[in-house]
Structures are given as structure tokens and as C-alpha cells.
Coordinates of N, CA, C and O in Angstrom, one line a residue:
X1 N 0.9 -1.2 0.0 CA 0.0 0.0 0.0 C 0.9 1.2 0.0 O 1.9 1.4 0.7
X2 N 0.5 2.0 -0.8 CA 1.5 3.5 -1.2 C 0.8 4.3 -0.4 O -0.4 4.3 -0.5
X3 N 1.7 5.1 1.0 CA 1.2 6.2 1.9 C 2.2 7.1 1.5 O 3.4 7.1 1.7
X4 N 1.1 8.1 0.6 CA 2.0 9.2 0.6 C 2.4 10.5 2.1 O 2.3 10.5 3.3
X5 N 2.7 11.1 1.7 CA 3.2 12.2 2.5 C 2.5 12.7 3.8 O 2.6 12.6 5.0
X6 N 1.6 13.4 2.9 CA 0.3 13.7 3.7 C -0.7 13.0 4.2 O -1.3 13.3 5.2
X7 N -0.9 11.7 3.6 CA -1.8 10.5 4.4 C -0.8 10.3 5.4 O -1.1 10.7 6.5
X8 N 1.0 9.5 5.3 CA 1.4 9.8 6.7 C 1.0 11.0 7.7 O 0.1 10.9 8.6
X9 N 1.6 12.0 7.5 CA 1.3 13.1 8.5 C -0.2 13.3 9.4 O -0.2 13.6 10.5
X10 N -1.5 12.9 8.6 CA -2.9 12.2 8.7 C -2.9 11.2 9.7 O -3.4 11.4 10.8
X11 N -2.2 10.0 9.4 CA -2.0 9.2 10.4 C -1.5 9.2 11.8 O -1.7 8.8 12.9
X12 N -0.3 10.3 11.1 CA 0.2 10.5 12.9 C -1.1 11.0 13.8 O -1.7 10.6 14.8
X13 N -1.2 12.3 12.9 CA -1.8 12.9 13.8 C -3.2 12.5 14.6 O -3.7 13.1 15.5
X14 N -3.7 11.4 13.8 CA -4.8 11.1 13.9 C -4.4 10.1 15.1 O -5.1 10.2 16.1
X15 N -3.6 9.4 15.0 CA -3.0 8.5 16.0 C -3.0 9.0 17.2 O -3.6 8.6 18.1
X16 N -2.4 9.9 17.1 CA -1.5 10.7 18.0 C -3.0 11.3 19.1 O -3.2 11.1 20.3
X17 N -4.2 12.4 17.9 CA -5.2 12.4 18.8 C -6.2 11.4 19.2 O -7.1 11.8 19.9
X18 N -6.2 10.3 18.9 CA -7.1 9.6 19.6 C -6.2 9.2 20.9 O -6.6 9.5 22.0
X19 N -5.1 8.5 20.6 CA -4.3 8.6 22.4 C -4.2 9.6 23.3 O -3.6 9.4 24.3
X20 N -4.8 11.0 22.8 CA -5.2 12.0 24.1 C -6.5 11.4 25.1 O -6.8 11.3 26.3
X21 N -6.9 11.0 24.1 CA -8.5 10.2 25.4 C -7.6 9.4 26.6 O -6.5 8.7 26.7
X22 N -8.7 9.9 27.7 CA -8.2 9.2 28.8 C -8.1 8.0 28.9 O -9.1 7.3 28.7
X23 N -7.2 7.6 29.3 CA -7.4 5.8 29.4 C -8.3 5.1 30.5 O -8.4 3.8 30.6
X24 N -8.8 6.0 31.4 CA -9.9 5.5 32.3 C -10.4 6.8 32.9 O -9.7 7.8 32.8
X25 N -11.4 6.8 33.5 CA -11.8 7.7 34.4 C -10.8 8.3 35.4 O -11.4 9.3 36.0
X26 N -10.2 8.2 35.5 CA -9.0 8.6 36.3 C -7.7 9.2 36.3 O -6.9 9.8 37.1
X27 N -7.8 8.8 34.7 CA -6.8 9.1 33.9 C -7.1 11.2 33.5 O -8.2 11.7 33.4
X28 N -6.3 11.6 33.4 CA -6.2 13.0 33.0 C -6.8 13.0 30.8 O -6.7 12.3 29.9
X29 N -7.3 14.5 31.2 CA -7.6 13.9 29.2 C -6.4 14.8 29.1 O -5.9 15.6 30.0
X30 N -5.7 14.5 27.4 CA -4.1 14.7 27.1 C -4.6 15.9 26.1 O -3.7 16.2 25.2
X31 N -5.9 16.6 26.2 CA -5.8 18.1 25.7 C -6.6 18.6 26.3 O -7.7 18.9 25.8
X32 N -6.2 19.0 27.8 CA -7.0 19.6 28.8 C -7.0 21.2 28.4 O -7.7 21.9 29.2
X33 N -6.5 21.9 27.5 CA -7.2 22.7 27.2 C -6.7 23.8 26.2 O -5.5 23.7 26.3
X34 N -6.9 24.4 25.7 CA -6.8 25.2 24.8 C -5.1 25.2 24.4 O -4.6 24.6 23.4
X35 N -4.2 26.1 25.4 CA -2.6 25.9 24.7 C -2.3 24.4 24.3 O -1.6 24.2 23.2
X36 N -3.0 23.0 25.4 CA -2.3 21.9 24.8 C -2.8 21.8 23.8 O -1.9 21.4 23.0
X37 N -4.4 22.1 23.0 CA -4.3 21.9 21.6 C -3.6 22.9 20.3 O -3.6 22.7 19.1
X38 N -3.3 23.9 20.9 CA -2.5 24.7 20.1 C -1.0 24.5 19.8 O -0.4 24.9 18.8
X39 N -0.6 23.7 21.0 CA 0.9 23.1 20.6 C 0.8 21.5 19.9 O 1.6 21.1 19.2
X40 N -0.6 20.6 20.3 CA -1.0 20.0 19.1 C -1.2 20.6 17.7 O -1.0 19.8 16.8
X41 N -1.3 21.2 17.5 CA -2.0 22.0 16.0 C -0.3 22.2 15.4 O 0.1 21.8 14.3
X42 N 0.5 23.0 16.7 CA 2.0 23.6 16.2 C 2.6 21.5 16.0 O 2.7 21.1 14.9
X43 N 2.7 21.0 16.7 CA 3.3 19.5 16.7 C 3.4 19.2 14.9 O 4.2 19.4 14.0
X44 N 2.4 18.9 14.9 CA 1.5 18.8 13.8 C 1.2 19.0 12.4 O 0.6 18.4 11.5
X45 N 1.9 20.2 12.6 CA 1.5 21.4 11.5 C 0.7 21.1 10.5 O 1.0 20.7 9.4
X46 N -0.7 21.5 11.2 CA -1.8 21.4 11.2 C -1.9 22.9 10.4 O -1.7 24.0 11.0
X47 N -2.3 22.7 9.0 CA -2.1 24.5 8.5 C -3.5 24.9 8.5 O -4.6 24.4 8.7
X48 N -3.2 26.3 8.1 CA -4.8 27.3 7.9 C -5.5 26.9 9.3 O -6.6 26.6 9.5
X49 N -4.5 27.2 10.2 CA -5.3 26.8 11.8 C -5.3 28.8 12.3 O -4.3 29.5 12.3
X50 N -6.5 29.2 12.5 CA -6.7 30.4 12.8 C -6.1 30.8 14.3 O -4.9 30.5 14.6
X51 N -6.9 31.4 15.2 CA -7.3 31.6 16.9 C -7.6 30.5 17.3 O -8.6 30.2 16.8
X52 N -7.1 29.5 18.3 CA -7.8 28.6 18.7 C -8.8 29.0 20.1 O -8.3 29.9 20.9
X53 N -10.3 28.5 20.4 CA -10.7 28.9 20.9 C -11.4 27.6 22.1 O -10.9 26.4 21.9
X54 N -12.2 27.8 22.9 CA -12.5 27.0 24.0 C -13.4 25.9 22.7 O -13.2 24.7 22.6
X55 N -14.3 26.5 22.1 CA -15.0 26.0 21.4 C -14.5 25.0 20.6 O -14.7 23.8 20.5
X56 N -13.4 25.8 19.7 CA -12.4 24.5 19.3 C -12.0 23.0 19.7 O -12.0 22.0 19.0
X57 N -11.5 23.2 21.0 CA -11.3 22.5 22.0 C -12.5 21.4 22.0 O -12.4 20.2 21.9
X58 N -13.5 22.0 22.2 CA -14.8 20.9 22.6 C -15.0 20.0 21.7 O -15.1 18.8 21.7
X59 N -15.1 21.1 20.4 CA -14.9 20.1 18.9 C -14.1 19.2 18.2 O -14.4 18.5 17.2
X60 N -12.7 19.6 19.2 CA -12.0 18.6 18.4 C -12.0 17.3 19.0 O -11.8 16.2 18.4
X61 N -12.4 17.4 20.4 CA -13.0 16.3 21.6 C -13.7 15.6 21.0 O -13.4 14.4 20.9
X62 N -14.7 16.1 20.6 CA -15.7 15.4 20.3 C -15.4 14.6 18.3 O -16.1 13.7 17.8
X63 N -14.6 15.1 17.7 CA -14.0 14.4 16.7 C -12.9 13.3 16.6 O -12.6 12.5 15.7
X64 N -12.3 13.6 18.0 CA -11.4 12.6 18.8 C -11.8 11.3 18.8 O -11.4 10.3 18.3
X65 N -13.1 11.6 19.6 CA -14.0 10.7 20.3 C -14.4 9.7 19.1 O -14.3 8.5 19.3
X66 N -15.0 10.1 17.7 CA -15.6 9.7 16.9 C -14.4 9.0 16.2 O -14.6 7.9 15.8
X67 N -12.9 9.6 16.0 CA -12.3 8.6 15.5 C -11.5 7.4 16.8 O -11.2 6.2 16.5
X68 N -11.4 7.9 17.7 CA -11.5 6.1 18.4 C -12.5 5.3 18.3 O -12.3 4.1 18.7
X69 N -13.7 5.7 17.8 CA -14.9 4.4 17.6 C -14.4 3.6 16.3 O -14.6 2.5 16.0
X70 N -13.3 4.8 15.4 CA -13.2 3.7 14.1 C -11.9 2.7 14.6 O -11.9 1.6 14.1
X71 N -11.2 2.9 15.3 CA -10.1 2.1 15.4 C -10.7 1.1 16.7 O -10.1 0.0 16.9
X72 N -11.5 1.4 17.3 CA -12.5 0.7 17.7 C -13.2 -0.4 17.1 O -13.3 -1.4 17.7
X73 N -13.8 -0.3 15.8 CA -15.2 -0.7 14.8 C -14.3 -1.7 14.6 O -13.1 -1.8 14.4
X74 N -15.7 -2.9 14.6 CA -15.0 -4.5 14.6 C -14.9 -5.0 13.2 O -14.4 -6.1 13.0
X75 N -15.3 -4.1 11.9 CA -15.3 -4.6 10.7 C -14.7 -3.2 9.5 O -14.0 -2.2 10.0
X76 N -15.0 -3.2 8.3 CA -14.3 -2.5 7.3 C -15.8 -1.3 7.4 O -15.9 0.0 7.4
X77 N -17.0 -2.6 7.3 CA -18.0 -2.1 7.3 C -18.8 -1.0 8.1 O -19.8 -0.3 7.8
X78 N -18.3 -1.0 9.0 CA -19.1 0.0 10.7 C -17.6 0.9 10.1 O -17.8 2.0 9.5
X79 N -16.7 0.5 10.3 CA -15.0 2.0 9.8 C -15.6 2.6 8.8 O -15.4 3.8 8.7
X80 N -16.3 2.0 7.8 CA -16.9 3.0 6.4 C -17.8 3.9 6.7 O -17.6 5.1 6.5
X81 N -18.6 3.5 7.1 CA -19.8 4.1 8.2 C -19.7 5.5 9.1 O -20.4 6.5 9.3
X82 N -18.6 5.0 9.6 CA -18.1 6.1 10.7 C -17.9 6.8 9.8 O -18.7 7.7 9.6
X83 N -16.2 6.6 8.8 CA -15.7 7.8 8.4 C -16.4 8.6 7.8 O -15.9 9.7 7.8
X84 N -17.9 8.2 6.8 CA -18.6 8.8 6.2 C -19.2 9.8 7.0 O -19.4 11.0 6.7
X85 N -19.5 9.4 7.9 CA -20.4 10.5 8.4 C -18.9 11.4 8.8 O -18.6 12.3 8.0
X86 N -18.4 11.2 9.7 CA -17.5 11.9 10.1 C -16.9 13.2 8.8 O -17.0 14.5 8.8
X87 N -16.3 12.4 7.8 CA -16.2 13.5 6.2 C -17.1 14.1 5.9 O -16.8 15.2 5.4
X88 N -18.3 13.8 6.1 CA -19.4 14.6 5.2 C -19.9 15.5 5.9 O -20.4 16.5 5.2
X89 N -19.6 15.5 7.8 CA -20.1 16.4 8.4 C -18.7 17.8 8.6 O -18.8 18.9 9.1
X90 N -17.8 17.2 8.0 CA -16.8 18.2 8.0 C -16.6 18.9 6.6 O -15.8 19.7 6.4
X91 N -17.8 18.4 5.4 CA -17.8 19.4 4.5 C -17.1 19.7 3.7 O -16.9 20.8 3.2
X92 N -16.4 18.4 3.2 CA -14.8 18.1 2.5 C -14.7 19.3 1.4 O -15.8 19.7 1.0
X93 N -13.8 19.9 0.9 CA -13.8 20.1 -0.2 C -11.9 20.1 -0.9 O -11.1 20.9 -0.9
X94 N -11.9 18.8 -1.3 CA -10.8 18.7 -1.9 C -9.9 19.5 -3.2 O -10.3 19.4 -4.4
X95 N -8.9 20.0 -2.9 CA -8.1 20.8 -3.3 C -6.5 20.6 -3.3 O -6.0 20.2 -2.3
X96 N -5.7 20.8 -4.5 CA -4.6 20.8 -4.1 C -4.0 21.6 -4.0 O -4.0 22.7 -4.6
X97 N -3.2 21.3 -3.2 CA -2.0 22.7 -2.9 C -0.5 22.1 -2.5 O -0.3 20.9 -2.2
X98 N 0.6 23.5 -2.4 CA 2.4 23.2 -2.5 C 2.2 23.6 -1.4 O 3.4 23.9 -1.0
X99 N 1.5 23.9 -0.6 CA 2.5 25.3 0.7 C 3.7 24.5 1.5 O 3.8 23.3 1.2
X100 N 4.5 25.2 2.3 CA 5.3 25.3 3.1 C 6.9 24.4 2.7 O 7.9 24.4 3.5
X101 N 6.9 23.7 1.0 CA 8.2 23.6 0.9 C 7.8 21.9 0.1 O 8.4 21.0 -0.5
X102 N 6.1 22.3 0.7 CA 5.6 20.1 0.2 C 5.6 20.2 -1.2 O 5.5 21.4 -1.7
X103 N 5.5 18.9 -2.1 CA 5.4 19.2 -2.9 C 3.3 19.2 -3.4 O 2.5 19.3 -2.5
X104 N 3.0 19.2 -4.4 CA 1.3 19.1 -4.6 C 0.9 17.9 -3.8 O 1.5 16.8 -3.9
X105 N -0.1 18.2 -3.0 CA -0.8 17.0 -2.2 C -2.2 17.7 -2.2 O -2.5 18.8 -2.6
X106 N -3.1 16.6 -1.6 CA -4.3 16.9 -1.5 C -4.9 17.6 0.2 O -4.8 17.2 1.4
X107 N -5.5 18.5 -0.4 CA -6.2 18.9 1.5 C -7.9 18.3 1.0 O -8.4 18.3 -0.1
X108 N -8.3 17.9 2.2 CA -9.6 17.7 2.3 C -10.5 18.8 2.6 O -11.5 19.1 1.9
X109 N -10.0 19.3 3.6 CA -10.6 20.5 4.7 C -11.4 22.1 3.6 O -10.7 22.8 2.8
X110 N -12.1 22.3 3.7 CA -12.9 23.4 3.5 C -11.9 24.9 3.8 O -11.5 25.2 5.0
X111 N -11.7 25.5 2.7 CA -11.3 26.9 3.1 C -11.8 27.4 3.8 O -13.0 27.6 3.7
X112 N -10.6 27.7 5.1 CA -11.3 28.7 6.4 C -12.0 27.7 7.4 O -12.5 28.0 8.4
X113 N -11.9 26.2 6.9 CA -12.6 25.1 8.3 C -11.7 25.5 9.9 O -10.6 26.0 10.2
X114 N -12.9 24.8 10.5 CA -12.7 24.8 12.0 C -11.6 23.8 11.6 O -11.8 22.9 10.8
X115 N -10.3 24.0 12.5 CA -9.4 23.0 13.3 C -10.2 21.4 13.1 O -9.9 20.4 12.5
X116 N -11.3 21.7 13.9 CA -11.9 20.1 13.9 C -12.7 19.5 12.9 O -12.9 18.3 13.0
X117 N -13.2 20.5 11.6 CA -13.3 19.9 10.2 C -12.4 19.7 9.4 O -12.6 19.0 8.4
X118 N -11.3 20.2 9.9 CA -9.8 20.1 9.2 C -9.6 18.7 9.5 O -9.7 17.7 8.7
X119 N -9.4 18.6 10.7 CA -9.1 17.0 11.2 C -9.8 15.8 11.2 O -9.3 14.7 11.5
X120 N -10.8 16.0 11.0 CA -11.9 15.5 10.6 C -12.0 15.0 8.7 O -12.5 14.0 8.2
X121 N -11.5 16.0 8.2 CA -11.8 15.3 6.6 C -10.4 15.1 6.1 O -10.3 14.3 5.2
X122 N -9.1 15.6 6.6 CA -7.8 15.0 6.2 C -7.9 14.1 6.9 O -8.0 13.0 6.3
X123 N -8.0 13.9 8.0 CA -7.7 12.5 8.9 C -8.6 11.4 8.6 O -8.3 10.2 8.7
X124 N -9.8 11.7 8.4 CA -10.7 11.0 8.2 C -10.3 10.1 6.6 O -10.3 8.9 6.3
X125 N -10.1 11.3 5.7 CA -9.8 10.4 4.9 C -8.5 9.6 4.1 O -8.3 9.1 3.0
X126 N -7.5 10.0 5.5 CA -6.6 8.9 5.4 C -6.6 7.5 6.3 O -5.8 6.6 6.4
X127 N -7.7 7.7 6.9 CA -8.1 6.3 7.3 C -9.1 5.6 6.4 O -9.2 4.4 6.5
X128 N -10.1 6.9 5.2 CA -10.6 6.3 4.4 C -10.0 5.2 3.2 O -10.4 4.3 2.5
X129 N -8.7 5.9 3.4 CA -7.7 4.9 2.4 C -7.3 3.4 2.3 O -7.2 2.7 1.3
X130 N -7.1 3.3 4.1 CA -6.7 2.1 4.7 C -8.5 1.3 4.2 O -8.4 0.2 3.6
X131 N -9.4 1.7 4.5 CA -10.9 1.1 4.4 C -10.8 0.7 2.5 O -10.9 -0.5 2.2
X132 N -10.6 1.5 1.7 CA -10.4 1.3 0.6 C -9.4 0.0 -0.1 O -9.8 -0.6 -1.1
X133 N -8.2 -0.2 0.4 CA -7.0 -0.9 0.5 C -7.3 -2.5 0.8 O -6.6 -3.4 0.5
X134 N -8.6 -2.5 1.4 CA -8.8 -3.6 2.5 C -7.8 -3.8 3.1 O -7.3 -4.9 3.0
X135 N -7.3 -2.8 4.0 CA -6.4 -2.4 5.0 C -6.9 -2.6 6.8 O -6.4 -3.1 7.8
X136 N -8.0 -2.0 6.6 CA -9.0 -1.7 8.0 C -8.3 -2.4 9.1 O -8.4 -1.7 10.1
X137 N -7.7 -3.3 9.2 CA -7.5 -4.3 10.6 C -6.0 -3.7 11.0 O -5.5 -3.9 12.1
X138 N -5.1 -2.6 9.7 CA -4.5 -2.0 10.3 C -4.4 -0.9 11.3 O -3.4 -0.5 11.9
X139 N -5.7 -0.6 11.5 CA -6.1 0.7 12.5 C -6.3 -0.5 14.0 O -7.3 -1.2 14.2
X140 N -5.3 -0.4 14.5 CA -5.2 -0.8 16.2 C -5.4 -0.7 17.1 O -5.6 0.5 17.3
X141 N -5.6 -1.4 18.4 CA -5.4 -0.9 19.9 C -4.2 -1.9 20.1 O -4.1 -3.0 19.6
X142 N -3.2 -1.2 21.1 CA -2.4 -2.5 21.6 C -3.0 -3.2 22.4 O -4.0 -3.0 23.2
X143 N -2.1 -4.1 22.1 CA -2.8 -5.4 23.0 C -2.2 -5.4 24.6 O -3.1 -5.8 25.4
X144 N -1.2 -5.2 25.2 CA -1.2 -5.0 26.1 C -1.9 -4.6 27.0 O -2.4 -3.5 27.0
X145 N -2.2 -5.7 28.4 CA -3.5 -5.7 29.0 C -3.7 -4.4 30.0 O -4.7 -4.2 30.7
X146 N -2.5 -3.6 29.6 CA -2.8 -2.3 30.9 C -3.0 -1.0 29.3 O -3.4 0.2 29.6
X147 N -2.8 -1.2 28.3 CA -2.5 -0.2 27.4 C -3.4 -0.2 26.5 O -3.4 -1.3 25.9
X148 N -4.2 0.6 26.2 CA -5.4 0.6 24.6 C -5.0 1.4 23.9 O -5.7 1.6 22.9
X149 N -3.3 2.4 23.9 CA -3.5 3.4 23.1 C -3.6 2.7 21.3 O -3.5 1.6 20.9
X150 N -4.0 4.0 20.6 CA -3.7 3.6 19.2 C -3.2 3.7 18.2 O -3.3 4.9 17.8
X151 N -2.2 2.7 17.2 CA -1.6 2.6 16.4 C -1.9 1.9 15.1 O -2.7 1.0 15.1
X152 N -1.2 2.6 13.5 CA -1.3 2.0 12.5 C -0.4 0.8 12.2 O 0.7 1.0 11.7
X153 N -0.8 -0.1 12.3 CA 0.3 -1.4 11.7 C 0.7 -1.6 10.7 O 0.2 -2.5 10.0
X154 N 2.1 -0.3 10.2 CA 2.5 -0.7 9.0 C 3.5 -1.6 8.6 O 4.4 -1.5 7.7
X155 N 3.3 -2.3 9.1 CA 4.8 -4.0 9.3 C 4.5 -4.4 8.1 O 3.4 -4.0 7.7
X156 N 5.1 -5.2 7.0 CA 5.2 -5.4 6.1 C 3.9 -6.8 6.0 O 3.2 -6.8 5.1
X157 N 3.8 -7.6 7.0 CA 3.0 -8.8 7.2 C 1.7 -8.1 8.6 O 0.8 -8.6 9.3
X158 N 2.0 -7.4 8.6 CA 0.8 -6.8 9.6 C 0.4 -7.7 11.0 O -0.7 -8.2 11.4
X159 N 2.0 -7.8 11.4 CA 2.0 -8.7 12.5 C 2.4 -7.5 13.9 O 3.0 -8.0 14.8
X160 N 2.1 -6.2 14.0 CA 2.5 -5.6 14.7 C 1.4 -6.0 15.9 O 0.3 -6.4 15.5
X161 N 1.5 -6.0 17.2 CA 0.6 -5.9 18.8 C 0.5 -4.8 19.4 O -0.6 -4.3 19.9
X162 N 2.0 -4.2 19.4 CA 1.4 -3.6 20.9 C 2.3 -2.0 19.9 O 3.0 -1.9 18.9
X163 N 1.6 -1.2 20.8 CA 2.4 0.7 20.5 C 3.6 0.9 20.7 O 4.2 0.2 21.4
X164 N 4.0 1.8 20.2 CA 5.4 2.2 19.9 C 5.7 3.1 21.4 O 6.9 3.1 21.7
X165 N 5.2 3.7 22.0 CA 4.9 3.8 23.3 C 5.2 3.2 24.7 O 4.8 2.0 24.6
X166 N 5.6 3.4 25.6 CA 5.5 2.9 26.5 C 6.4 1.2 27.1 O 6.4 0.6 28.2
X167 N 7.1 0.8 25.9 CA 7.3 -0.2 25.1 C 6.9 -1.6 25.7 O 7.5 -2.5 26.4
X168 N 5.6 -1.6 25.0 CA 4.8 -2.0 25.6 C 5.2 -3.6 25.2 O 5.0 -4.6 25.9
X169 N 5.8 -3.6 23.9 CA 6.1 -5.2 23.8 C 7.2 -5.6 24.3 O 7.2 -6.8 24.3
X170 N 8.2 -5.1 24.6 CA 9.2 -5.2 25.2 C 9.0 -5.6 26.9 O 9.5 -6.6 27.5
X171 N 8.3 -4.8 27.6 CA 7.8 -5.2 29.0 C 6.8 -6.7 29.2 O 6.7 -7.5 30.1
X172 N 6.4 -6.5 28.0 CA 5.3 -7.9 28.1 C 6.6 -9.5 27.4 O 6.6 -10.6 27.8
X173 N 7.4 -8.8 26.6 CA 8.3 -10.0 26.4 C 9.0 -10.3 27.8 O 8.7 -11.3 28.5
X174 N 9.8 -9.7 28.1 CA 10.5 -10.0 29.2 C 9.6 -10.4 30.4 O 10.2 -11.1 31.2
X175 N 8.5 -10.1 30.7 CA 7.5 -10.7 32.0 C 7.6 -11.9 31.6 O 8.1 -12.7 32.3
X176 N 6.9 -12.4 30.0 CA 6.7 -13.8 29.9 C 8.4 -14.8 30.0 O 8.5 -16.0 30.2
X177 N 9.3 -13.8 29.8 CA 10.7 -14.9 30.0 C 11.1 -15.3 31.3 O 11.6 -16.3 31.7
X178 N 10.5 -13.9 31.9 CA 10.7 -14.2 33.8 C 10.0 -14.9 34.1 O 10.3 -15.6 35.1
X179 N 8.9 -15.2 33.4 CA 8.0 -16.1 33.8 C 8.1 -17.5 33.9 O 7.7 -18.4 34.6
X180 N 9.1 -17.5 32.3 CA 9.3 -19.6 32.2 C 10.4 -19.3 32.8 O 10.7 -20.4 33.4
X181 N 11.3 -18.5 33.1 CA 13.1 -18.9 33.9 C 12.2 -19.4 35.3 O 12.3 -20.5 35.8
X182 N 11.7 -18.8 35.6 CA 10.8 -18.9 37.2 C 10.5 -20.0 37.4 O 10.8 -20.8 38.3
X183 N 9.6 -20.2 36.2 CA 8.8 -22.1 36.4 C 9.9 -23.1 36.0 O 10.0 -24.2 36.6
X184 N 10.5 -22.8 35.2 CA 11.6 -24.0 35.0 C 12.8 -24.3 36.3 O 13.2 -25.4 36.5
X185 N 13.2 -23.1 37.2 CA 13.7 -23.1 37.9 C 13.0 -23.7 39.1 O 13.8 -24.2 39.8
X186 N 11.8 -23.9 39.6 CA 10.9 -24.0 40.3 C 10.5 -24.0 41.6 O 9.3 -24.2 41.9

């Protein structure tokens, strides 16, 4: 599967904001508020991003929220679903453009969109790609039993588990080796 430029960049960031949700009730949310989403937007470089405002904030919450249901969604079918609505409510209007040094790529987002229609129709539809690809089972949670953040599995055989984060497979390898030296030793 060919990921260009901008579908990467899509992915991160799309990645990147669904692992702001808290991981439980307890857990702090990872864009409590306005500057953290504006140094997300700067991370990012997230363009044609205006003032960010409280309202923003709520919106992009709530677009957050809608794309963990897809990396969530148990089939290609319910991921289609989502992302449709999700694009259509962000009002796509596709365009290309060079700015900042890239070469021609495509934006989704509506001249002058909110932050969260921006992210919402680029991001949305580089996950619509993966749905197109019969990709879909690439959009992840790790498996690690304390960890749900989420990642795209781009391994060559799409044998990846666990996030690049936290390192999560590396902690779960070594528990299971402590585990047989333990039992074999007995």
C-alpha cells in the first residue's frame, strides 16, 4: 500500500489524537485545554489553523472521540460508516495545494474550516484509504493488558501488537521470559 506524505502526516496525527482520550476515568484527558491543543495543531503542522478557541477544544473532543470508535469498529464495514459520516459532516472540499516547501498533495478540509473539520476530513480520509485498500484491521489498539493506546500497523505482514509507546512489547516479552526462567527453575 503507497502512503503518501500527507496520508502519513494524517496518520500520525490522527494516531496521536485519539491517544489524548483518557485511558480510564482517572486518567487526566491529554488536551485539557486550549494551549495543549494549540501546541498539538504547532506538533502537527496542522495549516490554515486560525485563533484557537475554547469551542475548538470541545470540537475537536468530540472528533477525537468519533475517531476512536473507528479504530475501535469491529469490521471495514461499521469503519466505512463512521468515516462517512465523520467527512461529510466536515464538509470536505478537496483541493490541491504546495505550501510550506511540500510538494502538490491533496487537503480535504474546506477553506477557512474549523481546526476540527480540518481534522476531521484530512484525517478521516486517510483512514478512508486504509478502508479502501482492505487495510481496515490496520487501525489498532495494543494489546497490552494495561495499554489501549492507538496505532497503525505498518509491518510489512501486519504482525504488529502492541504501540510504539511505553514499550509495551518489550515489558510484556521479558514478564513472559521471567515467567518460564521462574517455572523452569521451580
Amino acid at each position: 500500500m503507497l502512503i503518501t506524505h500527507d496520508t502519513r502526516c494524517a496518520l500520525d496525527t490522527v494516531v496521536d489524537l485519539v491517544n489524548t482520550v483518557p485511558e480510564d476515568d482517572a486518567a487526566p484527558d491529554g488536551l485539557p485545554d486550549v494551549a495543549t491543543l494549540e501546541d498539538f495543531v504547532r506538533k502537527h503542522e496542522v495549516s490554515d489553523v486560525g485563533v484557537l478557541s475554547e469551542f475548538d477544544l470541545s470540537a475537536v473532543r468530540k472528533v477525537r472521540g468519533r475517531f476512536a470508535g473507528i479504530f475501535a469498529a469491529p469490521d471495514a464495514r461499521a469503519s466505512a460508516g463512521m468515516i462517512n459520516e465523520l467527512v461529510a459532516a466536515a464538509g470536505t472540499t478537496p483541493r490541491l495545494t504546495d505550501h510550506d516547501g511540500y510538494d502538490w498533495h491533496v487537503h480535504y478540509f474546506a477553506p477557512g474550516a474549523s481546526v476540527a473539520d480540518h481534522l476531521a476530513a484530512d484525517c478521516g480520509m486517510a483512514l478512508a484509504f486504509f478502508v479502501v485498500a482492505g487495510e481496515q484491521e490496520r487501525l489498532r489498539r495494543c494489546e497490552a493488558p494495561d495499554c489501549r493506546r492507538a496505532f497503525v500497523d505498518l509491518s510489512r505482514n501486519r504482525s504488529r501488537r502492541y504501540c510504539d509507546s511505553r514499550t509495551c512489547g518489550n515489558r510484556l516479552h521479558v514478564a513472559a521470559y521471567r515467567a518460564r526462567r521462574k517455572e523452569a527453575t521451580g
